[in-house]
CSV table of C-alpha atoms and ligand atoms in Angstrom, one decimal:
chain,number,residue,atom,x,y,z
A,17,MET,CA,98.4,92.6,115.0
A,18,ARG,CA,96.7,95.8,114.7
A,19,VAL,CA,96.2,96.9,110.9
A,20,ALA,CA,96.1,101.1,110.2
A,21,VAL,CA,94.4,102.0,107.2
A,22,LEU,CA,95.0,106.2,107.3
A,23,ARG,CA,92.6,108.6,105.0
A,24,GLU,CA,94.8,109.3,101.9
A,25,ARG,CA,95.6,113.1,102.1
A,26,ARG,CA,97.3,113.4,98.3
A,27,GLY,CA,96.0,115.8,96.0
A,28,GLY,CA,92.5,114.7,94.8
A,29,GLU,CA,92.9,110.5,95.7
A,30,THR,CA,89.4,109.3,96.6
A,31,ARG,CA,90.3,105.7,97.1
A,32,VAL,CA,90.8,103.7,100.2
A,33,ALA,CA,93.3,100.5,101.0
A,34,ALA,CA,90.5,98.8,103.0
A,35,THR,CA,86.9,98.3,102.1
A,36,PRO,CA,84.6,97.3,105.1
A,37,GLU,CA,84.9,93.3,103.3
A,38,THR,CA,88.6,93.2,103.4
A,39,ALA,CA,88.5,94.5,106.9
A,40,LYS,CA,86.2,92.1,107.8
A,41,LYS,CA,88.3,89.1,106.1
A,42,LEU,CA,91.5,90.7,107.7
A,43,ALA,CA,89.8,90.6,111.3
A,44,ALA,CA,89.3,87.1,110.3
A,45,LEU,CA,92.7,86.6,109.9
A,46,GLY,CA,93.1,87.4,113.7
A,47,CYS,CA,93.8,91.5,112.9
A,48,GLN,CA,92.8,94.1,115.0
A,49,VAL,CA,91.8,96.8,112.4
A,50,VAL,CA,91.5,100.6,112.8
A,51,VAL,CA,90.4,102.9,110.1
A,52,GLU,CA,90.9,106.2,110.5
A,53,ALA,CA,87.7,108.4,110.3
A,54,GLY,CA,86.5,109.3,107.1
A,55,ALA,CA,89.3,106.8,105.6
A,56,GLY,CA,86.3,105.6,103.0
A,57,SER,CA,83.8,108.0,103.0
A,58,ALA,CA,85.2,109.4,99.1
A,59,ALA,CA,84.7,105.9,98.2
A,60,GLY,CA,81.2,105.6,99.1
A,61,PHE,CA,82.5,103.7,102.5
A,62,PRO,CA,81.2,105.2,105.2
A,63,ASP,CA,83.0,105.0,108.6
A,64,ALA,CA,79.9,102.7,110.1
A,65,ALA,CA,80.3,100.4,107.4
A,66,TYR,CA,83.5,99.6,109.0
A,67,VAL,CA,82.5,99.6,112.1
A,68,GLU,CA,79.9,96.5,111.8
A,69,ALA,CA,82.8,94.8,110.2
A,70,GLY,CA,84.2,94.5,113.2
A,71,ALA,CA,87.1,97.5,112.7
A,72,GLU,CA,87.9,100.8,115.2
A,73,ILE,CA,87.3,103.6,114.1
A,74,ALA,CA,90.7,106.4,115.1
A,75,PRO,CA,90.0,110.0,115.5
A,76,ASP,CA,93.1,111.1,113.3
A,77,ALA,CA,96.1,109.6,111.7
A,78,ALA,CA,97.9,109.3,115.1
A,79,ALA,CA,95.8,107.3,116.7
A,80,ALA,CA,95.3,104.9,114.0
A,81,LEU,CA,98.8,104.4,113.4
A,82,ALA,CA,99.3,103.9,117.6
A,83,GLY,CA,100.8,100.5,118.6
A,84,ALA,CA,100.3,99.8,114.0
A,85,GLY,CA,102.2,96.5,113.2
A,86,ILE,CA,100.6,96.8,109.4
A,87,LEU,CA,100.2,100.0,107.7
A,88,LEU,CA,97.7,99.5,104.6
A,89,LYS,CA,97.5,103.0,101.8
A,90,VAL,CA,97.1,103.8,98.4
A,91,ARG,CA,99.3,106.1,98.1
A,92,ALA,CA,102.4,107.1,99.7
A,93,PRO,CA,102.5,108.6,103.5
A,94,MET,CA,103.0,112.2,103.4
A,95,ALA,CA,106.2,113.2,104.5
A,96,ALA,CA,107.4,116.6,106.5
A,97,GLY,CA,106.3,119.2,104.4
A,98,GLU,CA,104.0,117.4,101.7
A,99,GLY,CA,100.8,118.4,103.3
A,100,GLU,CA,99.0,119.3,106.8
A,101,VAL,CA,100.2,115.8,108.6
A,102,ASP,CA,104.0,114.3,108.5
A,103,GLU,CA,102.1,110.6,108.2
A,104,LEU,CA,105.4,109.5,108.0
A,105,SER,CA,106.5,110.6,111.4
A,106,LEU,CA,103.3,108.9,112.9
A,107,ILE,CA,104.5,105.7,111.3
A,108,PRO,CA,105.9,102.9,114.2
A,109,ARG,CA,109.5,101.7,113.4
A,110,GLY,CA,109.0,97.8,112.2
A,111,VAL,CA,105.7,98.7,110.3
A,112,LEU,CA,105.1,96.6,107.5
A,113,LEU,CA,103.9,99.5,105.2
A,114,ILE,CA,101.9,98.3,102.0
A,115,GLY,CA,100.7,100.4,98.9
A,116,LEU,CA,101.6,102.5,95.4
A,117,LEU,CA,104.7,104.3,96.3
A,118,GLU,CA,105.9,105.2,93.3
A,119,ALA,CA,109.2,104.5,94.1
A,120,LEU,CA,111.3,104.3,90.8
A,121,THR,CA,109.9,108.1,90.3
A,122,HIS,CA,110.5,109.0,94.1
A,123,PRO,CA,113.7,107.3,95.0
A,124,GLU,CA,114.4,109.0,98.0
A,125,ARG,CA,111.2,107.7,99.2
A,126,ALA,CA,112.9,104.4,99.8
A,127,ALA,CA,115.9,106.1,101.6
A,128,ALA,CA,112.7,107.8,103.9
A,129,TYR,CA,111.7,104.3,104.5
A,130,ALA,CA,114.6,102.7,105.4
A,131,ALA,CA,115.6,105.4,108.2
A,132,ALA,CA,112.2,105.3,109.8
A,133,GLY,CA,112.5,101.6,109.8
A,134,ILE,CA,109.4,101.1,107.9
A,135,ASP,CA,109.7,97.7,105.7
A,136,ALA,CA,108.0,99.1,102.4
A,137,CYS,CA,106.4,97.0,99.8
A,138,ALA,CA,105.6,99.0,96.4
A,139,MET,CA,103.0,97.3,95.0
A,140,GLU,CA,103.3,98.8,91.7
A,141,LEU,CA,106.9,97.1,91.4
A,142,LEU,CA,104.9,93.5,91.8
A,143,PRO,CA,106.1,91.2,88.8
A,144,ARG,CA,102.9,90.4,86.5
A,145,THR,CA,103.4,86.5,87.0
A,146,THR,CA,100.8,84.5,86.8
A,147,ARG,CA,100.8,83.5,90.2
A,148,ALA,CA,100.8,87.0,91.5
A,149,GLN,CA,97.7,87.9,89.4
A,150,SER,CA,95.5,88.3,91.8
A,151,MET,CA,97.5,90.7,94.0
A,152,ASP,CA,98.2,92.4,90.7
A,153,VAL,CA,97.1,96.9,91.7
A,154,LEU,CA,98.6,97.9,88.0
A,155,SER,CA,96.3,95.6,86.5
A,156,SER,CA,93.0,96.3,88.4
A,157,GLN,CA,93.3,99.8,88.4
A,158,ALA,CA,94.1,100.3,84.9
A,159,ASN,CA,91.6,97.8,83.9
A,160,LEU,CA,88.6,100.5,85.8
A,161,ALA,CA,90.7,103.3,84.3
A,162,GLY,CA,90.3,102.1,80.5
A,163,TYR,CA,86.5,101.3,81.4
A,164,ARG,CA,86.0,104.9,82.6
A,165,ALA,CA,87.7,106.4,80.1
A,166,VAL,CA,85.1,105.6,78.1
A,167,ILE,CA,82.5,106.3,79.9
A,168,GLU,CA,83.5,109.5,80.4
A,169,ALA,CA,84.5,110.3,76.1
A,170,ALA,CA,81.0,109.0,76.0
A,171,GLY,CA,79.9,111.7,78.2
A,172,ALA,CA,81.7,114.6,76.2
A,173,PHE,CA,80.7,113.4,73.0
A,174,ASP,CA,77.8,115.2,72.1
A,175,LYS,CA,76.9,112.5,69.2
A,176,ALA,CA,76.4,108.8,69.7
A,177,PHE,CA,78.7,105.5,69.9
A,178,PRO,CA,76.2,103.1,68.7
A,179,MET,CA,74.5,103.6,65.0
A,180,LEU,CA,71.1,104.6,65.5
A,181,MET,CA,68.1,103.9,63.3
A,182,THR,CA,65.6,105.9,63.8
A,183,ALA,CA,62.3,107.3,62.4
A,184,ALA,CA,63.8,110.5,62.1
A,185,GLY,CA,67.1,109.2,60.1
A,186,THR,CA,70.0,107.4,61.1
A,187,ILE,CA,73.0,108.7,63.2
A,188,PRO,CA,76.6,107.1,62.1
A,189,ALA,CA,78.2,104.6,64.9
A,190,ALA,CA,81.2,106.8,66.4
A,191,ASN,CA,84.9,105.7,65.5
A,192,VAL,CA,86.8,105.1,68.3
A,193,PHE,CA,90.6,104.4,68.2
A,194,VAL,CA,92.3,103.3,71.2
A,195,LEU,CA,96.3,104.2,71.6
A,196,GLY,CA,98.5,101.3,73.1
A,197,ALA,CA,96.4,97.8,74.1
A,198,GLY,CA,97.9,97.0,77.7
A,199,VAL,CA,95.5,96.1,80.8
A,200,ALA,CA,93.5,99.8,80.3
A,201,GLY,CA,93.5,99.8,76.6
A,202,LEU,CA,91.9,96.3,76.0
A,203,GLN,CA,89.5,97.4,78.5
A,204,ALA,CA,89.0,100.6,76.8
A,205,ILE,CA,88.4,98.2,73.6
A,206,ALA,CA,86.0,95.4,74.8
A,207,THR,CA,84.0,98.8,76.8
A,208,ALA,CA,83.3,100.5,73.1
A,209,ARG,CA,82.9,98.0,71.5
A,210,ARG,CA,80.1,97.2,74.1
A,211,LEU,CA,78.9,101.0,73.4
A,212,GLY,CA,78.6,99.9,69.8
A,213,ALA,CA,81.4,102.1,68.5
A,214,ARG,CA,83.5,101.4,65.6
A,215,VAL,CA,87.1,100.6,67.3
A,216,SER,CA,90.6,100.1,66.1
A,217,ALA,CA,93.4,99.9,68.4
A,218,THR,CA,97.3,99.9,68.1
A,219,ASP,CA,100.6,98.8,70.1
A,220,VAL,CA,104.0,98.5,69.3
A,221,ARG,CA,104.4,94.7,71.2
A,222,PRO,CA,103.7,92.4,68.7
A,223,ALA,CA,100.9,90.6,71.1
A,224,ALA,CA,98.8,92.8,71.3
A,225,LYS,CA,97.7,92.7,67.9
A,226,GLU,CA,96.4,89.2,68.2
A,227,GLU,CA,94.7,90.7,71.6
A,228,ILE,CA,93.3,93.9,69.9
A,229,LYS,CA,92.0,91.4,67.2
A,230,SER,CA,90.2,88.8,69.0
A,231,LEU,CA,88.1,91.8,71.3
A,232,GLY,CA,86.5,92.7,67.8
A,233,ALA,CA,88.4,95.9,67.1
A,234,THR,CA,90.7,96.6,64.3
A,235,PHE,CA,95.0,96.7,64.2
A,236,VAL,CA,96.2,100.1,63.1
A,237,GLY,CA,100.3,100.3,63.4
A,238,TYR,CA,103.6,100.8,62.3
A,239,GLU,CA,105.5,97.2,62.4
A,240,ASP,CA,109.3,96.9,61.6
A,241,GLU,CA,112.2,94.2,62.9
A,242,GLU,CA,112.3,96.9,65.9
A,243,SER,CA,108.8,96.2,66.9
A,244,ARG,CA,108.8,93.0,66.8
A,245,GLN,CA,111.2,93.4,69.7
A,246,ALA,CA,109.3,95.7,71.1
A,247,GLN,CA,108.9,94.2,74.5
A,248,THR,CA,111.0,93.4,77.8
A,249,ALA,CA,110.8,90.1,79.3
A,250,GLY,CA,108.5,91.7,82.0
A,251,GLY,CA,106.2,92.0,79.3
A,252,TYR,CA,106.5,95.9,79.1
A,253,ALA,CA,107.2,97.8,75.9
A,254,LYS,CA,110.7,99.2,75.3
A,255,GLN,CA,111.4,102.8,74.6
A,256,LEU,CA,111.7,102.4,71.2
A,257,SER,CA,113.9,104.6,68.4
A,258,ALA,CA,112.9,107.9,67.3
A,259,ALA,CA,113.2,106.4,63.6
A,260,PHE,CA,110.4,104.1,64.6
A,261,TYR,CA,108.3,106.8,65.8
A,262,ALA,CA,108.1,108.7,63.3
A,263,LYS,CA,107.1,106.1,61.0
A,264,GLN,CA,104.5,104.9,63.9
A,265,ALA,CA,103.3,108.5,63.6
A,266,GLU,CA,102.8,108.8,59.8
A,267,VAL,CA,100.3,105.6,60.6
A,268,VAL,CA,98.9,106.8,63.3
A,269,GLY,CA,97.9,110.7,61.9
A,270,ALA,CA,96.9,109.5,59.0
A,271,HIS,CA,94.4,107.4,60.9
A,272,ILE,CA,93.5,109.9,63.6
A,273,VAL,CA,91.5,112.3,61.3
A,274,LYS,CA,88.6,109.9,60.4
A,275,GLN,CA,88.4,109.5,64.4
A,276,ASP,CA,85.5,110.6,66.5
A,277,ILE,CA,87.1,109.4,69.9
A,278,VAL,CA,91.2,108.8,70.8
A,279,ILE,CA,91.5,107.1,73.9
A,280,CYS,CA,95.3,107.3,75.0
A,281,THR,CA,96.6,104.8,77.1
A,282,ALA,CA,100.3,103.8,76.1
A,283,LEU,CA,103.1,103.7,78.7
A,284,VAL,CA,106.7,103.2,78.4
A,285,GLN,CA,107.6,102.0,82.3
A,286,GLY,CA,109.4,104.3,84.4
A,287,ARG,CA,109.9,106.6,81.6
A,288,LYS,CA,107.7,109.6,80.1
A,289,ALA,CA,104.7,108.5,78.2
A,290,PRO,CA,105.1,108.6,74.3
A,291,THR,CA,103.8,111.6,72.4
A,292,LEU,CA,101.9,109.7,69.7
A,293,VAL,CA,99.0,112.3,69.2
A,294,THR,CA,100.9,115.9,68.2
A,295,ALA,CA,99.4,118.9,68.0
A,296,GLU,CA,99.3,118.8,64.0
A,297,MET,CA,97.1,115.2,64.0
A,298,VAL,CA,94.8,117.5,67.1
A,299,ALA,CA,94.2,120.2,64.3
A,300,GLY,CA,93.2,117.9,61.9
A,301,MET,CA,90.6,116.2,63.7
A,302,LYS,CA,86.8,117.0,63.4
A,303,PRO,CA,85.0,119.7,65.5
A,304,GLY,CA,83.3,117.9,68.9
A,305,SER,CA,85.8,115.0,69.2
A,306,VAL,CA,87.3,113.6,71.9
A,307,ILE,CA,90.7,112.7,73.1
A,308,VAL,CA,90.7,111.1,76.4
A,309,ASP,CA,94.6,111.2,77.8
A,310,ILE,CA,94.8,108.5,80.6
A,311,ALA,CA,98.5,108.1,80.0
A,312,ALA,CA,98.3,111.7,81.8
A,313,ASP,CA,99.6,111.1,84.8
A,314,ALA,CA,103.3,109.9,83.5
A,315,GLY,CA,102.6,113.1,81.2
A,316,GLY,CA,100.0,111.8,78.6
A,317,ASN,CA,100.2,110.5,74.6
A,318,CYS,CA,99.0,113.5,73.4
A,319,ALA,CA,101.0,116.5,72.8
A,320,LEU,CA,98.0,119.0,73.8
A,321,THR,CA,96.9,117.3,76.9
A,322,ARG,CA,97.2,119.6,80.5
A,323,PRO,CA,97.4,117.0,83.0
A,324,GLY,CA,94.9,117.2,85.5
A,325,GLU,CA,92.4,119.4,82.9
A,326,MET,CA,89.8,119.4,79.9
A,327,THR,CA,90.5,121.7,77.9
A,328,VAL,CA,89.2,122.6,74.4
A,329,THR,CA,90.9,123.5,71.4
A,330,ASP,CA,90.4,126.0,68.9
A,331,ASN,CA,89.6,123.8,66.5
A,332,GLY,CA,86.7,122.4,69.0
A,333,VAL,CA,88.6,118.9,70.0
A,334,LYS,CA,87.8,118.0,73.6
A,335,ILE,CA,90.7,116.9,75.5
A,336,LEU,CA,90.4,115.3,78.9
A,337,GLY,CA,93.6,115.3,80.6
A,338,TYR,CA,92.6,114.1,83.9
A,339,THR,CA,95.0,112.4,86.2
A,340,ASN,CA,94.0,109.4,88.6
A,341,TRP,CA,91.8,107.5,86.2
A,342,PRO,CA,91.1,104.8,88.8
A,343,GLY,CA,90.2,107.8,91.5
A,344,ARG,CA,87.5,108.5,89.1
A,345,ILE,CA,85.7,105.1,89.7
A,346,ALA,CA,86.6,105.0,93.5
A,347,HIS,CA,84.1,102.7,94.9
A,348,ALA,CA,85.1,100.2,92.2
A,349,ALA,CA,88.7,101.0,92.5
A,350,SER,CA,89.1,100.7,96.1
A,351,SER,CA,87.4,97.0,96.2
A,352,LEU,CA,89.7,95.5,93.8
A,353,TYR,CA,92.6,97.3,95.1
A,354,ALA,CA,91.5,96.4,98.6
A,355,ARG,CA,91.6,92.4,97.7
A,356,ASN,CA,94.6,93.0,95.5
A,357,LEU,CA,95.9,93.8,98.9
A,358,LEU,CA,93.9,91.4,101.0
A,359,THR,CA,94.9,88.2,98.9
A,360,PHE,CA,99.1,89.8,99.7
A,361,LEU,CA,98.7,89.6,102.9
A,362,SER,CA,97.1,86.3,102.9
A,363,THR,CA,99.3,84.6,101.0
A,364,PHE,CA,102.1,85.7,103.3
A,365,TRP,CA,100.5,85.2,106.8
A,366,ASP,CA,101.8,83.0,109.4
A,367,LYS,CA,99.0,81.3,111.2
A,368,ALA,CA,100.7,79.9,113.8
A,369,ALA,CA,103.0,83.5,114.5
A,370,GLY,CA,99.7,85.8,113.6
A,371,ARG,CA,101.7,87.7,111.1
A,372,PRO,CA,102.9,88.4,108.0
A,373,SER,CA,106.2,86.2,107.1
A,374,LEU,CA,107.6,87.7,103.9
A,375,PRO,CA,110.3,85.5,102.4
A,376,PRO,CA,113.4,87.4,101.2
A,377,GLU,CA,114.1,84.5,98.3
A,378,ASP,CA,110.2,84.9,97.0
A,379,ASP,CA,109.9,86.4,93.6
A,380,ILE,CA,107.0,88.3,94.7
A,381,ILE,CA,108.6,89.3,97.7
A,382,GLN,CA,111.6,90.5,96.0
A,383,GLY,CA,109.7,92.1,93.6
A,384,VAL,CA,107.8,94.4,95.8
A,385,SER,CA,110.5,95.2,98.4
A,386,LEU,CA,111.9,98.5,99.1
A,387,THR,CA,113.1,98.4,102.9
A,388,ARG,CA,113.5,95.8,105.2
A,389,GLY,CA,115.1,96.1,108.5
A,390,GLY,CA,116.5,99.5,108.0
A,391,ALA,CA,117.9,99.2,104.7
A,392,VAL,CA,117.4,99.7,100.9
A,393,VAL,CA,117.1,96.2,99.4
A,394,HIS,CA,115.5,96.7,96.3
A,395,PRO,CA,117.9,95.8,93.6
A,396,GLN,CA,117.1,99.2,91.5
A,397,LEU,CA,117.1,101.7,94.5
A,398,ALA,CA,119.8,99.7,96.7
A,399,ALA,CA,122.6,100.8,93.9
A,400,LYS,CA,121.7,104.8,94.3
A,401,ALA,CA,121.0,104.6,98.2
B,2,NAD,P1,101.1,99.5,80.3
B,2,NAD,O1,100.8,100.3,81.2
B,2,NAD,O2,103.0,99.9,80.7
B,2,NAD,O3,101.5,100.3,78.9
B,2,NAD,C1,99.9,100.0,78.2
B,2,NAD,C2,100.4,100.0,76.7
B,2,NAD,O4,100.7,100.8,75.9
B,2,NAD,C3,101.5,98.5,76.5
B,2,NAD,O5,100.2,97.5,75.9
B,2,NAD,C4,102.5,99.2,75.8
B,2,NAD,O6,102.8,98.4,74.9
B,2,NAD,C5,101.7,100.1,75.2
B,2,NAD,N1,102.9,100.8,74.3
B,2,NAD,C6,103.9,101.2,75.0
B,2,NAD,N2,104.4,102.2,73.9
B,2,NAD,C7,104.0,102.6,73.1
B,2,NAD,C8,103.6,103.1,71.5
B,2,NAD,N3,104.7,103.7,71.0
B,2,NAD,N4,102.4,103.4,70.6
B,2,NAD,C9,101.5,102.3,71.2
B,2,NAD,N5,101.7,101.0,72.2
B,2,NAD,C10,102.6,101.5,73.4
B,2,NAD,O7,101.1,98.4,80.3
B,2,NAD,P2,100.6,97.3,81.1
B,2,NAD,O8,98.8,97.3,80.4
B,2,NAD,O9,100.7,97.2,82.3
B,2,NAD,O10,100.3,95.7,80.8
B,2,NAD,C11,102.0,95.4,79.9
B,2,NAD,C12,102.1,93.9,79.7
B,2,NAD,O11,101.9,93.6,81.5
B,2,NAD,C13,101.2,93.8,79.0
B,2,NAD,O12,102.2,92.4,78.3
B,2,NAD,C14,100.3,92.3,79.8
B,2,NAD,O13,99.7,91.7,78.9
B,2,NAD,C15,101.0,92.4,80.7
B,2,NAD,N6,100.3,91.4,81.9
B,2,NAD,C16,100.5,90.6,82.1
B,2,NAD,C17,99.7,89.9,83.5
B,2,NAD,C18,99.8,89.0,84.3
B,2,NAD,O14,100.6,87.8,83.0
B,2,NAD,N7,100.3,88.8,85.3
B,2,NAD,C19,98.8,90.8,84.2
B,2,NAD,C20,98.6,91.8,84.0
B,2,NAD,C21,99.6,92.5,82.2
């Protein structure tokens, strides 16, 4: 079984889908791992490390994909017209493609995979169950994004996070407010606390309130009958009414003016991120305050966020709207992502056949499978196809 690992070609993507560590473990499963030259270099994994781990280096995408049975990717393969190489056209029929395929926001991709005879697994659709936890790419990447957001906020902040009592006087502790207390937000709270800040956070899911408090942060938020029903069966936040968001904005707005750092992580699955920080709120913040919007990939939680950019407002508030936050900590993010994929493959590995076997009735497989045998099979996409 040849396992291909390509260099990521989508703008700014620095991660890689297999590391020397996972390449070695894939080889132990009986796979021949073929890595496109330079695939790991932006994440700090040189070609030589893959060779040492028993992998082969291919000079280009076509050579890496020739004869492959499995293709490991971070982001969806490039299609015709998307970039320098039409990766899709190079993928052999019957390949098992595993990656963050952005399947729900790009439904045309599933149709293209079906037409190309590719069996595609979109790892962002993995069910958030206990059994799937070690394969949970959203959690592993969000965790690091939350950490990185706080580190970059501290770098952009020209005061200090902890209270510093010096012979020359005292510097007060920073006030950090975290919007959204999912995986990224909880890690942001923990990281900001470790740096000595005074931390508060908000969320709409009722379970999040206790989690915020258990990390030593203060809960600040608006709660009513609607927010008590704000969680879907899958554990995600629901889209709430305009009336709820208006009430929430009153509470957030009153709190935000006292904050030095605001870390935005609030998401509603499959939708644009909710706007929780308005232009008026930013105008009321102190000069030198920092807003880090890691929801920027989904449009951002701050109305003034420019996705992909760092901006400074007229009143001196820095807004870090960079996209792909896990890619800003590429070595660690690739290490965890690659292990998630390895766990997925080894969980469904048929030792006797020396290949994966994906039982269609398994809840994990049902969750991630987009296409199989030339047809779109995912329930949220099959109807559209
Ligand atoms: P997410 O990235 O979809 O959203 C981030 C956070 O934003 C969520 O906590 C959400 O409630 C919050 N949010 C949405 N709208 C908001 C608003 N208007 N104001 C404030 N906050 C708002 O979430 P996630 O990090 O992927 O976590 C989703 C769920 O999955 C959580 O319940 C989490 O505990 C659960 N989870 C379970 C497992 C597991 O059991 N294996 C693993 C990971 C996550």
